[in-house]
Coordinates of C-alpha atoms in Angstrom, one line a residue:
X1 CA 0.0 0.0 0.0
X2 CA 1.4 3.3 -1.0
X3 CA 0.8 6.4 1.2
X4 CA -0.4 9.7 -0.4
X5 CA 2.1 12.3 -1.4
X6 CA -0.1 15.2 -1.7
X7 CA -1.3 17.4 1.1
X8 CA -5.1 16.8 0.3
X9 CA -4.6 13.0 0.1
X10 CA -2.8 12.8 3.3
X11 CA -5.8 14.6 5.1
X12 CA -8.5 12.7 3.4
X13 CA -6.6 9.2 5.0
X14 CA -6.1 10.9 8.3
X15 CA -9.8 12.0 8.2
X16 CA -10.8 8.3 7.5
X17 CA -8.6 6.9 10.0
X18 CA -9.7 8.9 12.7
X19 CA -13.3 8.2 11.8
X20 CA -12.7 4.5 11.7
X21 CA -11.0 4.8 15.1
X22 CA -13.5 6.6 16.7
X23 CA -16.5 4.0 15.6
X24 CA -13.9 1.3 16.8
X25 CA -13.5 2.7 20.1
X26 CA -17.3 3.4 20.6
X27 CA -18.4 0.3 19.7
X28 CA -15.7 -2.7 20.3
X29 CA -13.3 -2.0 23.2
X30 CA -14.0 -1.6 26.9
X31 CA -14.3 1.8 28.4
X32 CA -13.3 1.7 31.8
X33 CA -14.8 5.5 33.3
X34 CA -11.5 6.6 34.8
X35 CA -11.8 3.8 37.4
X36 CA -8.4 3.8 38.7
X37 CA -7.9 7.7 39.2
X38 CA -11.2 7.5 40.8
X39 CA -9.6 5.1 43.3
X40 CA -6.4 7.2 43.6
X41 CA -8.6 10.5 44.3
X42 CA -10.8 8.8 46.8
X43 CA -8.0 7.2 48.8
X44 CA -6.0 10.3 49.0
X45 CA -9.1 12.8 49.6
X46 CA -10.3 10.5 52.7
X47 CA -6.6 10.0 54.0
X48 CA -5.8 13.9 53.8
X49 CA -9.4 15.4 54.3
X50 CA -11.5 12.9 56.4
X51 CA -8.8 11.3 58.7
X52 CA -9.3 7.7 56.9
X53 CA -6.2 5.3 56.7
X54 CA -4.7 5.3 53.1
X55 CA -4.7 1.3 52.9
X56 CA -8.1 1.1 54.1
X57 CA -9.9 3.1 51.7
X58 CA -12.2 1.4 49.6
X59 CA -13.9 2.7 46.5
X60 CA -17.6 2.7 47.3
X61 CA -19.5 -0.4 45.9
X62 CA -16.2 -2.2 45.3
X63 CA -13.8 -4.2 47.3
X64 CA -10.9 -1.7 45.6
X65 CA -8.5 0.5 47.3
X66 CA -4.7 2.1 47.1
X67 CA -2.2 -0.9 46.3
X68 CA 0.8 1.3 45.5
X69 CA 4.0 2.3 47.8
X70 CA 3.5 5.4 50.1
X71 CA 5.8 7.4 48.0
X72 CA 3.3 7.0 45.4
X73 CA 0.7 8.5 47.7
X74 CA 3.1 11.5 48.4
X75 CA 3.4 12.4 44.8
X76 CA -0.2 12.2 44.4
X77 CA -1.0 14.7 47.5
X78 CA -2.1 17.6 44.9
X79 CA -5.5 15.3 44.4
X80 CA -6.6 16.2 48.1
X81 CA -7.0 19.6 47.1
X82 CA -9.2 19.4 43.8
X83 CA -12.2 17.6 42.8
X84 CA -12.6 14.1 41.1
X85 CA -13.1 15.5 37.6
X86 CA -10.0 18.0 37.9
X87 CA -8.1 15.0 39.1
X88 CA -9.4 13.0 36.1
X89 CA -8.4 15.7 33.7
X90 CA -5.1 16.0 35.4
X91 CA -4.1 12.2 34.7
X92 CA -5.6 12.8 31.2
X93 CA -3.1 15.6 30.5
X94 CA -0.2 13.8 32.6
X95 CA -0.9 10.8 30.4
X96 CA -0.7 12.7 27.0
X97 CA 2.7 14.4 28.1
X98 CA 4.0 11.2 29.2
X99 CA 2.9 9.3 25.5
X100 CA 4.7 12.6 23.7
X101 CA 7.9 11.8 25.5
X102 CA 7.7 8.0 24.7
X103 CA 6.9 9.0 21.3
X104 CA 9.9 10.8 20.9
X105 CA 12.3 8.7 22.4
X106 CA 11.1 5.5 20.6
X107 CA 9.8 7.2 16.9
X108 CA 10.8 11.0 17.1
X109 CA 13.3 10.8 14.0
X110 CA 11.0 8.8 11.7
X111 CA 7.8 11.0 13.0
X112 CA 9.5 14.0 12.2
X113 CA 10.5 13.3 8.7
X114 CA 6.9 12.7 8.2
X115 CA 5.7 16.2 9.7
X116 CA 2.1 16.0 11.0
X117 CA 1.1 13.2 8.6
X118 CA 3.4 10.9 10.6
X119 CA 2.2 12.0 13.9
X120 CA -1.5 11.6 13.0
X121 CA -1.0 8.1 11.7
X122 CA 1.0 7.2 15.1
X123 CA -1.9 8.5 17.1
X124 CA -4.5 6.6 15.2
X125 CA -2.3 3.5 15.5
X126 CA -1.7 4.0 19.2
X127 CA -5.5 4.7 20.0
X128 CA -6.4 0.9 18.6
X129 CA -3.4 -0.7 21.3
X130 CA -5.3 -2.2 23.9
X131 CA -2.9 -1.5 26.9
X132 CA -2.6 1.9 25.7
X133 CA -6.3 2.3 25.7
X134 CA -7.0 1.0 29.0
X135 CA -4.0 3.2 30.5
X136 CA -6.0 6.4 29.3
X137 CA -9.5 4.9 30.2
X138 CA -8.5 3.8 33.9
X139 CA -6.2 6.9 34.2
X140 CA -3.4 4.8 34.9
X141 CA 0.3 5.6 35.8
X142 CA 2.2 3.0 33.9
X143 CA 2.7 5.3 30.7
X144 CA 4.4 7.9 33.0
X145 CA 6.5 5.2 34.6
X146 CA 7.6 4.1 31.2
X147 CA 8.4 7.6 30.3
X148 CA 10.8 7.9 33.3
X149 CA 12.6 4.7 32.3
X150 CA 13.1 5.5 28.6
X151 CA 14.4 8.9 29.9
X152 CA 17.3 7.0 31.3
X153 CA 17.7 4.9 28.3
X154 CA 18.0 7.8 26.1
X155 CA 20.6 9.7 28.5
X156 CA 22.8 6.1 28.5
X157 CA 22.6 5.8 25.1
X158 CA 23.3 9.6 24.1
X159 CA 26.7 9.7 26.5
X160 CA 24.9 11.6 29.4
X161 CA 25.6 8.7 32.0
X162 CA 25.9 11.2 34.8
X163 CA 22.2 12.0 34.8
X164 CA 21.2 8.4 34.2
X165 CA 19.3 6.6 36.9
X166 CA 17.0 9.4 38.7
X167 CA 13.8 8.1 36.4
X168 CA 14.3 4.6 37.3
X169 CA 14.8 5.2 40.8
X170 CA 11.7 7.3 40.8
X171 CA 9.4 4.8 38.8
X172 CA 10.4 2.1 41.2
X173 CA 9.9 3.9 44.3
X174 CA 6.2 4.7 42.8
X175 CA 5.9 1.1 41.7
X176 CA 8.0 -2.1 42.8
X177 CA 8.1 -3.4 39.0
X178 CA 10.5 -0.9 37.3
X179 CA 13.3 -1.9 39.9
X180 CA 14.2 -4.7 37.4
X181 CA 15.7 -2.1 35.1
X182 CA 18.4 -1.5 38.1
X183 CA 19.4 -5.1 37.3
X184 CA 20.1 -4.0 33.8
X185 CA 22.1 -1.5 34.7
X186 CA 24.0 -3.8 37.0
X187 CA 24.3 -6.3 33.9
X188 CA 25.7 -3.2 31.6
X189 CA 28.4 -2.5 34.3
X190 CA 27.0 1.0 34.7
X191 CA 27.6 1.0 38.3
X192 CA 27.3 4.8 38.6
X193 CA 23.7 4.7 37.0
X194 CA 22.8 1.5 39.1
X195 CA 23.7 3.3 42.3
X196 CA 21.9 6.5 41.6
X197 CA 18.8 4.5 40.8
X198 CA 19.0 2.6 43.8
X199 CA 19.7 5.7 45.9
X200 CA 16.6 7.5 44.6
X201 CA 14.4 4.8 44.9
X202 CA 15.8 4.4 49.0
X203 CA 15.7 8.0 49.6
X204 CA 12.2 8.4 48.2
X205 CA 11.1 5.4 50.1
X206 CA 12.9 6.7 53.4
X207 CA 11.0 10.3 52.7
X208 CA 7.9 8.3 52.7
X209 CA 8.5 6.7 55.9
X210 CA 9.7 9.6 57.6
X211 CA 6.3 11.9 56.5
X212 CA 3.7 8.9 56.9
X213 CA 5.3 6.3 59.2
X214 CA 2.0 4.6 59.8
X215 CA 1.0 3.9 56.0
X216 CA 4.8 2.8 55.5
X217 CA 5.2 0.6 58.0
X218 CA 1.5 -1.0 57.4
X219 CA 2.4 -1.2 53.3
X220 CA 6.0 -2.7 53.7
X221 CA 5.0 -5.4 56.6
X222 CA 1.7 -6.4 55.0
X223 CA 0.0 -4.8 52.2
X224 CA 2.7 -5.5 49.4
X225 CA 2.5 -9.3 50.4
X226 CA -1.1 -9.5 50.2
X227 CA -2.0 -9.8 46.3
X228 CA -5.6 -10.4 47.0
X229 CA -5.6 -6.7 47.4
X230 CA -5.2 -6.1 43.8
X231 CA -7.1 -8.9 42.3
X232 CA -7.6 -12.5 41.4
X233 CA -4.3 -14.1 40.1
X234 CA -6.5 -16.1 37.4
X235 CA -8.2 -13.4 36.2
X236 CA -8.2 -13.4 32.4
X237 CA -6.6 -9.6 32.4
X238 CA -3.5 -11.2 34.4
X239 CA -1.3 -11.7 31.4
X240 CA 1.8 -12.9 33.5
X241 CA 3.2 -16.3 33.9
X242 CA 1.5 -16.3 37.3
X243 CA -1.6 -15.7 35.6
X244 CA -1.0 -18.5 33.0
X245 CA -0.4 -21.0 36.1
X246 CA -3.1 -19.9 38.3
X247 CA -5.8 -20.3 35.1
X248 CA -4.4 -23.9 34.7
X249 CA -4.8 -24.8 38.5
X250 CA -8.2 -22.9 38.9
X251 CA -10.3 -23.3 41.0
X252 CA -7.2 -24.4 43.1
X253 CA -4.4 -22.7 44.1
X254 CA -1.6 -22.2 41.7
X255 CA 2.0 -24.2 42.2
X256 CA 4.4 -21.6 43.5
X257 CA 7.1 -23.8 42.7
X258 CA 6.1 -24.0 39.2
X259 CA 6.1 -20.1 38.9
X260 CA 9.5 -19.8 40.5
X261 CA 10.6 -22.3 38.0
X262 CA 9.0 -20.3 35.0
X263 CA 10.7 -17.1 36.7
X264 CA 14.0 -18.3 36.8
X265 CA 13.7 -19.6 33.2
X266 CA 12.6 -16.0 31.8
X267 CA 15.5 -14.4 33.9
X268 CA 18.0 -16.7 32.2
X269 CA 16.6 -15.9 28.7
X270 CA 16.5 -12.3 29.4
X271 CA 20.3 -12.2 30.8
X272 CA 21.5 -13.8 27.7
X273 CA 19.8 -11.5 25.3
X274 CA 20.1 -8.5 27.3
X275 CA 24.0 -9.1 27.7
X276 CA 23.9 -9.7 23.7
X277 CA 22.4 -6.3 22.9
X278 CA 24.5 -4.7 25.5
X279 CA 27.5 -5.9 24.2
X280 CA 26.3 -4.3 20.8
X281 CA 25.6 -0.9 22.8
X282 CA 22.1 -1.5 21.8
X283 CA 20.3 0.0 24.5
X284 CA 16.8 0.3 23.0
X285 CA 16.8 -3.6 22.5
X286 CA 18.1 -4.0 26.1
X287 CA 15.3 -1.7 27.8
X288 CA 12.7 -3.4 25.4
X289 CA 14.1 -6.9 26.8
X290 CA 13.8 -5.6 30.3
X291 CA 10.3 -4.5 29.9
X292 CA 9.1 -7.7 28.5
X293 CA 10.6 -9.4 31.5
X294 CA 9.2 -7.4 33.7
X295 CA 5.6 -7.9 32.7
X296 CA 6.4 -11.9 32.7
X297 CA 7.7 -12.3 36.0
X298 CA 5.1 -9.9 37.9
X299 CA 2.5 -11.8 39.9
X300 CA 0.0 -9.6 38.3
X301 CA 0.4 -8.2 34.8
X302 CA -3.0 -6.5 33.9
X303 CA -3.6 -5.8 30.2
X304 CA -2.8 -2.4 30.9
X305 CA 0.5 -3.0 32.0
X306 CA 1.5 -4.1 28.7
X307 CA 2.3 -0.6 27.7
X308 CA 5.9 -1.9 28.4
X309 CA 5.7 -3.8 25.0
X310 CA 5.9 -0.1 23.2
X311 CA 9.9 -0.2 23.3
X312 CA 9.8 -3.9 21.3
X313 CA 7.4 -2.7 18.7
X314 CA 9.9 0.2 18.1
X315 CA 13.0 -2.2 17.7
X316 CA 11.0 -4.3 15.2
X317 CA 10.2 -1.1 13.3
X318 CA 13.8 -0.1 13.6
X319 CA 15.0 -3.3 12.3
X320 CA 12.3 -3.4 9.3
X321 CA 10.4 -6.3 10.8
X322 CA 7.2 -4.6 9.7
X323 CA 5.0 -7.6 8.8
X324 CA 6.0 -9.3 12.2
X325 CA 5.5 -5.9 14.1
X326 CA 2.0 -5.4 12.3
X327 CA 0.8 -8.9 12.9
X328 CA 1.4 -8.8 16.8
X329 CA 0.2 -5.3 17.1
X330 CA -2.8 -6.2 15.5
X331 CA -3.4 -9.1 18.1
X332 CA -2.9 -6.6 20.8
X333 CA -5.4 -4.4 19.5
X334 CA -8.3 -7.2 19.3
X335 CA -9.2 -7.4 23.2
X336 CA -9.2 -11.3 22.0
X337 CA -8.1 -12.3 25.7
X338 CA -11.8 -11.6 26.8
X339 CA -13.3 -14.3 24.6
X340 CA -12.2 -16.6 27.2
X341 CA -13.5 -14.6 30.3
X342 CA -16.1 -17.0 31.7
X343 CA -13.9 -20.3 30.6
X344 CA -10.4 -20.6 30.4
X345 CA -10.3 -24.6 30.4
X346 CA -9.1 -27.0 27.5
X347 CA -6.5 -26.5 25.0
X348 CA -8.3 -23.8 23.3
X349 CA -8.8 -21.8 26.5
X350 CA -5.1 -22.2 27.7
X351 CA -4.0 -20.9 24.1
X352 CA -6.7 -18.1 23.7
X353 CA -6.7 -16.9 27.3
X354 CA -3.1 -16.3 27.6
X355 CA -2.4 -14.7 24.0
X356 CA -0.9 -11.6 25.2
X357 CA 1.4 -13.8 27.3
X358 CA 2.5 -15.9 23.9
X359 CA 3.1 -12.4 22.3
X360 CA 5.4 -11.1 25.3
X361 CA 7.1 -14.5 25.5
X362 CA 7.6 -14.4 21.6
X363 CA 9.2 -11.1 21.5
X364 CA 11.4 -11.9 24.4
X365 CA 12.8 -14.9 22.6
X366 CA 12.8 -13.4 19.1
X367 CA 13.5 -9.8 19.2
X368 CA 16.1 -8.8 16.8
X369 CA 18.4 -7.3 19.7
X370 CA 22.1 -6.4 19.3
X371 CA 22.3 -7.3 15.6
X372 CA 24.6 -5.4 13.3
X373 CA 22.9 -3.9 10.0
X374 CA 24.5 -1.8 7.6
X375 CA 21.5 0.0 6.3
X376 CA 20.5 1.5 9.5
X377 CA 20.0 5.2 9.3
X378 CA 22.2 7.6 11.2
X379 CA 21.0 10.7 12.9
X380 CA 23.2 13.1 14.9
X381 CA 21.1 14.0 17.7
X382 CA 19.0 10.9 18.2
X383 CA 21.0 7.4 18.2
X384 CA 21.5 4.4 20.1
X385 CA 25.4 3.7 20.2
X386 CA 26.5 0.2 19.3
X387 CA 29.9 -1.5 19.7
X388 CA 32.9 0.2 18.4
X389 CA 34.2 -1.0 15.2
X390 CA 37.1 0.1 12.7
X391 CA 36.0 1.6 9.9
X392 CA 37.2 0.0 6.2
X393 CA 39.4 2.0 4.2
X394 CA 37.5 3.1 0.8
X395 CA 38.7 1.4 -2.3
X396 CA 39.9 4.5 -3.7
X397 CA 42.4 5.1 -0.7
X398 CA 46.0 4.7 -1.5
X399 CA 47.8 2.1 0.3
X400 CA 50.4 3.0 2.9
X401 CA 53.8 2.5 2.0
X402 CA 56.4 1.3 4.7
X403 CA 57.6 4.4 6.6
X404 CA 55.0 6.5 5.4
X405 CA 53.5 8.7 8.0
X406 CA 49.2 8.3 8.2
X407 CA 47.3 9.6 10.6
X408 CA 45.5 7.1 12.6
X409 CA 41.7 6.6 12.2
X410 CA 40.0 6.2 15.3
X411 CA 37.3 3.6 16.1
X412 CA 33.9 4.7 14.9
X413 CA 30.4 4.3 16.4
X414 CA 27.7 3.6 14.5
X415 CA 24.4 5.4 15.4
X416 CA 21.4 3.4 15.3
X417 CA 18.0 5.6 15.1
X418 CA 15.6 5.5 18.0
X419 CA 12.5 4.7 15.8
X420 CA 11.7 4.0 12.2
X421 CA 10.0 3.7 9.7
X422 CA -15.9 -6.6 21.5
X423 CA -18.8 -4.2 21.5
X424 CA -19.1 -2.3 24.3
X425 CA -22.4 -3.3 26.6
X426 CA -24.3 -0.4 27.7
X427 CA -26.1 0.0 31.2
X428 CA -28.7 -2.5 30.2
X429 CA -26.1 -5.1 31.0
X430 CA -26.8 -4.4 34.5
X431 CA -23.0 -3.5 34.9
X432 CA -22.6 -0.2 37.1
X433 CA -19.1 0.3 36.0
X434 CA -17.4 -0.1 39.3
X435 CA -18.2 -3.6 40.8
X436 CA -15.2 -6.0 39.8
X437 CA -12.1 -4.6 38.0
X438 CA -9.8 -7.5 38.6
X439 CA -11.9 -10.0 39.1
X440 CA -12.1 -10.4 42.8
X441 CA -16.0 -10.8 42.2
X442 CA -17.7 -11.9 39.0
X443 CA -19.1 -9.3 37.2
X444 CA -22.5 -9.5 36.2
X445 CA -22.5 -8.4 32.6
X446 CA -21.8 -11.5 30.3
X447 CA -19.5 -9.4 28.3
X448 CA -16.3 -8.5 30.4
X449 CA -15.5 -6.1 28.0
X450 CA -18.5 -3.9 28.7
X451 CA -17.0 -3.3 32.3
X452 CA -15.7 0.4 33.0
X453 CA -13.7 -1.4 36.1
X454 CA -10.3 -1.5 37.2
X455 CA -8.1 -1.7 40.5
X456 CA -5.5 0.7 41.3
X457 CA -2.7 -1.2 40.1

């Protein structure tokens, strides 16, 4: 398919795509009604303005409350001074800003090359991506964390090592899962960045303990170990290794040993593949592999957490694996896992209900990480460095004669671009939109995609 070359043709295509995306969003995927940001606001408001306990709060009519570390609550304190609608608008603005940062880091050079047309196509494509739809519709924080982590990746890749680590440290203090990126820094032997990330995470945690000792003590001694506060492990939205094992064991308890062995296997694959990417100086692939691993090894990875797959798609586009990227991206837009919401038994249920897990595992094992390509475009200001190599002299270069003095040719670093080229049930279903976001209790709606619910995780 050839893209239009005239401004009129580009505008016509964009209008058609916007119409198609709008119809799709209004009729096919689930809309979440800002459930999570409502939980955040309710918990902070009750805690600060009404004398409630941060981790005792539950959204009225639901069993869901605040599940993040105390530092996350401190960072959300401005919510105590505004109404719920203002908090929702603020979450939307922050997520849009974070998405802009992520797009600039991952796809900026190619998008700038195509101007407004490239940005319009990117927005239309991302609007279909289920994890991103859910992130905006819930008012979730994962896109903000991804922007923080990728900022450190950009700093490392552009030689600004002295500042790298702050983003990862802040992300780990807000939510525990990004702490796995500290392990990546250690694997890369970036000791200063790893120490800075650890220090920032520890300082933020200690600050929260000093400011709010009661909630901090409760979280680190009780709440952090209680996964039931977040949701059922076997709920179909849990697209982690633990979710796969829990659905196999349902209605019984999942085998913890099986999960631990699966986690160790994934970490071994990650270590081998990330090391290869790091040896080639391919920071984008190394961070992409780490994001995939974090989704797999976390006890609970809701569908909206899979925004961490976006760097992997950037790698596929960079390596011109466009058919693979398109096919996997299309799968991630379908909400297909919800077809097995009521019954994930049998071979069909095992394969279908875990579709996003298979996509994540496939990317972890098959992502073209650390591979050398002579045809990659080079951009002076936006590049992921690769391993140093000595350039081959041009064929027309005169050979050196013995005793002839010639300047030494320094080893060159090859630059790699950062980026490159079902139906929504209405109120008649009986679903109020805030009854069971994570499967702690079964929703009454026959189709879970009609639910606008989610827990704050």
